[in-house]
Coordinates of C-alpha atoms and ligand atoms in Angstrom, one line a residue:
X21 CA 0.0 0.0 0.0
X22 CA 1.5 3.4 -1.0
X23 CA 2.5 5.7 1.8
X24 CA 0.3 8.6 0.6
X25 CA -2.7 6.4 1.2
X26 CA -1.4 5.0 4.5
X27 CA -0.8 8.5 5.8
X28 CA -4.2 9.8 4.7
X29 CA -6.6 10.8 7.5
X30 CA -9.5 8.7 8.8
X31 CA -12.9 10.3 8.4
X32 CA -15.1 10.1 11.4
X33 CA -18.7 11.4 11.5
X34 CA -21.7 11.8 13.9
X35 CA -24.9 13.7 13.9
X36 CA -23.3 16.2 16.3
X37 CA -20.9 16.1 19.2
X38 CA -21.5 12.5 20.5
X39 CA -19.0 11.1 18.1
X40 CA -16.3 13.0 19.9
X41 CA -16.3 10.2 22.5
X42 CA -15.2 7.9 19.6
X43 CA -12.5 10.5 18.7
X44 CA -11.3 10.6 22.2
X45 CA -10.9 6.8 22.2
X46 CA -9.2 6.9 18.8
X47 CA -6.7 9.5 19.9
X48 CA -5.7 7.2 22.8
X49 CA -5.6 4.0 20.8
X50 CA -4.4 5.3 17.5
X51 CA -2.1 8.2 18.4
X52 CA -0.3 8.2 15.0
X53 CA -3.5 8.6 12.9
X54 CA -4.8 11.9 11.5
X55 CA -8.6 12.4 11.9
X56 CA -11.2 14.5 10.1
X57 CA -14.3 14.8 12.2
X58 CA -17.6 15.9 10.8
X59 CA -20.4 16.7 13.2
X60 CA -23.8 17.2 11.5
X61 CA -25.0 19.9 13.9
X62 CA -27.3 21.5 11.3
X63 CA -29.4 18.3 11.2
X64 CA -29.0 16.7 14.7
X65 CA -30.7 14.7 16.2
X66 CA -30.7 11.6 14.0
X67 CA -32.4 9.5 16.7
X68 CA -36.0 10.3 15.9
X69 CA -35.6 10.6 12.1
X70 CA -36.6 8.0 9.5
X71 CA -34.0 5.4 8.2
X72 CA -34.2 7.0 4.6
X73 CA -33.4 10.4 5.9
X74 CA -30.5 9.2 8.1
X75 CA -29.2 7.2 5.1
X76 CA -29.3 10.3 2.8
X77 CA -27.5 12.4 5.4
X78 CA -24.9 9.8 6.1
X79 CA -24.2 9.3 2.4
X80 CA -23.7 13.0 1.8
X81 CA -21.2 13.2 4.7
X82 CA -19.4 10.1 3.6
X83 CA -19.0 11.4 0.1
X84 CA -17.7 14.7 1.5
X85 CA -15.1 12.8 3.6
X86 CA -14.1 10.8 0.5
X87 CA -13.6 14.1 -1.4
X88 CA -11.1 15.0 1.4
X89 CA -9.1 11.8 0.5
X90 CA -9.8 9.8 3.7
X91 CA -8.5 6.2 3.8
X92 CA -11.3 4.9 5.9
X93 CA -14.6 6.0 7.5
X94 CA -15.8 5.5 11.0
X95 CA -19.5 6.0 11.6
X96 CA -19.3 7.4 15.2
X97 CA -23.0 7.3 15.6
X98 CA -25.2 4.3 16.4
X99 CA -28.2 5.7 14.6
X100 CA -26.3 6.3 11.4
X101 CA -24.6 2.8 11.7
X102 CA -28.0 1.1 12.3
X103 CA -29.5 2.7 9.2
X104 CA -26.6 3.4 6.8
X105 CA -23.7 1.0 7.4
X106 CA -24.7 -1.5 4.7
X107 CA -25.3 1.1 2.0
X108 CA -22.1 3.0 2.8
X109 CA -20.1 -0.3 2.6
X110 CA -21.7 -1.1 -0.7
X111 CA -21.1 2.2 -2.3
X112 CA -17.7 3.4 -1.1
X113 CA -14.3 2.1 -2.0
X114 CA -12.8 2.8 1.5
X115 CA -13.3 0.5 4.5
X116 CA -16.2 1.6 6.7
X117 CA -16.4 0.8 10.4
X118 CA -19.6 1.2 12.4
X119 CA -20.2 1.2 16.2
X120 CA -22.8 -1.6 16.4
X121 CA -20.7 -4.7 15.6
X122 CA -17.9 -3.7 17.9
X123 CA -20.3 -3.0 20.8
X124 CA -22.1 -6.4 20.2
X125 CA -18.8 -8.3 20.2
X126 CA -17.6 -6.6 23.4
X127 CA -20.9 -7.4 25.1
X128 CA -20.6 -11.1 24.1
X129 CA -17.1 -11.2 25.4
X130 CA -18.0 -9.8 28.8
X131 CA -21.5 -11.3 29.5
X132 CA -21.7 -14.1 32.1
X133 CA -25.3 -15.3 31.5
X134 CA -25.9 -14.0 27.9
X135 CA -28.6 -11.6 29.2
X136 CA -27.7 -8.3 27.6
X137 CA -29.3 -4.9 27.7
X138 CA -29.0 -2.3 25.0
X139 CA -29.9 1.3 25.2
X140 CA -29.9 3.8 22.3
X141 CA -32.0 6.3 20.4
X142 CA -35.5 5.5 19.1
X143 CA -34.0 4.9 15.6
X144 CA -31.3 2.6 16.8
X145 CA -33.6 0.5 19.0
X146 CA -36.4 0.4 16.4
X147 CA -33.9 -0.8 13.7
X148 CA -33.1 -4.0 15.7
X149 CA -29.5 -3.7 14.6
X150 CA -28.0 -4.7 18.0
X151 CA -30.3 -7.7 18.4
X152 CA -29.2 -8.9 14.9
X153 CA -25.5 -8.3 15.6
X154 CA -25.7 -10.1 19.0
X155 CA -27.8 -13.0 17.7
X156 CA -25.3 -13.5 14.9
X157 CA -22.6 -14.1 17.5
X158 CA -24.9 -16.0 20.0
X159 CA -28.3 -17.1 18.8
X160 CA -29.2 -18.1 22.4
X161 CA -28.5 -14.7 23.9
X162 CA -31.4 -12.8 25.4
X163 CA -31.4 -9.1 24.5
X164 CA -33.4 -6.4 26.2
X165 CA -33.5 -3.2 24.2
X166 CA -34.8 0.2 25.4
X167 CA -34.8 3.6 23.8
X168 CA -33.7 6.5 26.0
X169 CA -34.7 9.5 23.9
X170 CA -34.1 12.1 26.7
X171 CA -30.5 11.1 27.2
X172 CA -29.1 12.9 24.2
X173 CA -30.6 16.4 25.0
X174 CA -29.4 16.0 28.6
X175 CA -25.9 15.4 27.4
X176 CA -26.1 18.3 25.0
X177 CA -27.2 20.4 27.9
X178 CA -24.2 19.4 29.9
X179 CA -26.4 17.7 32.6
X180 CA -24.2 14.7 32.9
X181 CA -24.3 14.6 36.7
X182 CA -27.6 16.4 37.3
X183 CA -30.3 15.0 39.7
X184 CA -32.9 15.2 36.9
X185 CA -30.7 12.9 34.8
X186 CA -30.4 10.4 37.7
X187 CA -34.3 10.3 38.0
X188 CA -34.7 9.9 34.2
X189 CA -32.1 7.2 34.1
X190 CA -33.7 5.3 37.0
X191 CA -37.1 5.4 35.1
X192 CA -35.6 4.2 31.8
X193 CA -33.4 1.5 33.3
X194 CA -35.7 0.0 35.8
X195 CA -37.0 -2.7 33.3
X196 CA -33.4 -3.6 32.6
X197 CA -32.7 -4.1 36.2
X198 CA -35.8 -6.2 36.6
X199 CA -34.8 -8.3 33.6
X200 CA -31.5 -9.2 35.2
X201 CA -29.2 -8.1 32.5
X202 CA -25.5 -8.6 33.4
X203 CA -24.1 -6.4 30.6
X204 CA -25.5 -3.1 29.2
X205 CA -24.4 -1.7 25.9
X206 CA -24.3 2.1 25.7
X207 CA -25.6 2.0 22.2
X208 CA -25.4 5.8 21.5
X209 CA -22.2 7.8 21.3
X210 CA -23.5 10.4 23.7
X211 CA -24.1 7.9 26.5
X212 CA -20.5 7.3 27.7
X213 CA -20.8 10.8 29.1
X214 CA -23.6 9.5 31.3
X215 CA -21.7 6.4 32.3
X216 CA -21.2 7.4 36.0
X217 CA -25.0 7.9 36.4
X218 CA -25.9 4.8 34.5
X219 CA -23.4 2.7 36.5
X220 CA -24.9 4.0 39.8
X221 CA -28.4 3.1 38.7
X222 CA -27.5 -0.3 37.3
X223 CA -25.3 -1.3 40.2
X224 CA -21.8 -2.6 40.3
X225 CA -22.6 -6.2 39.1
X226 CA -23.7 -4.9 35.6
X227 CA -20.8 -4.3 33.1
X228 CA -21.2 -1.3 30.9
X229 CA -20.0 -1.5 27.3
X230 CA -18.7 1.7 25.8
X231 CA -19.1 1.4 22.1
X232 CA -16.6 4.2 21.5
X233 CA -13.7 2.2 23.1
X234 CA -14.7 -0.9 21.1
X235 CA -15.0 1.0 17.8
X236 CA -11.5 2.5 18.2
X237 CA -10.2 -1.1 18.7
X238 CA -12.1 -2.3 15.7
X239 CA -10.7 0.6 13.6
X240 CA -7.1 -0.4 14.6
X241 CA -7.9 -4.0 13.6
X242 CA -9.3 -3.0 10.2
X243 CA -6.4 -0.7 9.4
X244 CA -3.9 -3.4 10.4
X245 CA -5.7 -6.0 8.3
X246 CA -5.7 -3.7 5.2
X247 CA -2.2 -2.4 5.9
X248 CA -3.5 1.1 6.1
X249 CA -1.8 2.2 9.4
X250 CA 0.0 5.6 9.2
X251 CA 3.7 5.2 9.0
X252 CA 6.0 6.4 11.8
X253 CA 7.8 9.1 9.8
X254 CA 4.5 10.9 9.2
X255 CA 3.7 10.5 12.9
X256 CA 6.9 12.1 14.3
X257 CA 6.7 14.9 11.8
X258 CA 3.2 16.0 12.8
X259 CA 2.9 14.8 16.4
X260 CA 4.6 17.9 17.8
X261 CA 1.3 19.7 17.7
X262 CA -1.7 17.4 17.8
X263 CA -4.1 20.3 17.1
X264 CA -2.6 20.6 13.6
X265 CA -2.8 16.9 13.0
X266 CA -6.6 16.7 13.1
X267 CA -9.4 18.7 11.5
X268 CA -12.8 19.3 13.0
X269 CA -15.8 20.3 10.9
X270 CA -19.5 21.0 11.7
X271 CA -22.4 21.8 9.5
X272 CA -23.7 24.5 11.9
X273 CA -22.7 26.5 15.0
X274 CA -19.0 25.5 14.9
X275 CA -18.3 27.6 18.1
X276 CA -20.7 25.4 20.1
X277 CA -18.9 22.3 18.9
X278 CA -15.6 23.9 19.8
X279 CA -16.8 24.7 23.3
X280 CA -18.2 21.1 23.8
X281 CA -15.2 19.5 22.2
X282 CA -12.8 21.4 24.4
X283 CA -14.5 20.0 27.5
X284 CA -13.3 16.5 26.7
X285 CA -10.6 16.8 24.1
X286 CA -8.7 19.7 25.6
X287 CA -6.1 21.4 23.3
X288 CA -6.4 18.8 20.6
X289 CA -9.4 20.8 19.2
X290 CA -8.6 24.5 18.6
X291 CA -10.8 25.4 15.6
X292 CA -13.9 24.0 14.1
X293 CA -14.6 24.8 10.4
X294 CA -18.1 25.2 8.9
X295 CA -19.0 23.0 6.0
X296 CA -22.6 23.1 4.7
X297 CA -24.4 21.1 2.1
X298 CA -26.8 22.7 -0.3
Ligands
DGL18 N1 -24.9 10.2 18.4 C1 -26.1 9.6 18.0 C2 -26.0 8.0 18.2 O1 -25.0 7.5 18.6 C3 -27.3 10.1 18.8 C4 -27.6 11.5 18.6 C5 -28.7 11.7 17.7 O2 -29.9 11.4 18.0 O3 -28.4 12.3 16.6 O4 -27.0 7.4 18.0

């Protein structure tokens, strides 16, 4: 594989800022890779939208990323993965990694009794994507899936430790606790930010699966398999200032993305560019 391709950036996208949890995990696990992040803040949320609309948005973003010469695409959004992974894989020439398969695999590795909970947006849960992915790995697993539509706005509002969030989490998650799940997949890229509250509500004997961490691992595996890892020369040259290495783009309100991004990526994110689709 030629080095210009190997040293090309990885395109990462989400409906908004949730995918930055995947970016954070990728920065830790793939420190030599350059990233281009696209947050579709003009059209967030994807959770309540129809599969057709989410597919159209996802395709538009993926084509833009390909026009920026990315070597691979990571769909850092469960809703977009649930609706658009197959079509993106069919129509693009670059490898496409989604968040659902890695999350399902991690859940199967950690579960004791094969009783697994999945939480996500309305679109993700209605798609049945997690049930399919888990049953492909273990047909005898029991899956309890629940949509938690209020979680995304709570995270966007910064209410990650708020008492109201705790009450809402207790309400959403009580059927999961009743069903005796031993593993809970955080099937939305916003949810790792609520992990402390969710862990408190579920209790210490339930393992939480952060699909962001698993997706970064899967991306490393795919790059390795296709010999697409960035080479060390490119790394040392550009590593001196990580903010120059990566590019962050949003389709609306870039300043808001910058403010949210700085909260959990620190100095790695210093500017956010605006890119709009007509
Ligand atoms: N980040 C999206 C996901 O992982 C949720 C946000 C949205 O509804 O757009 O499903």
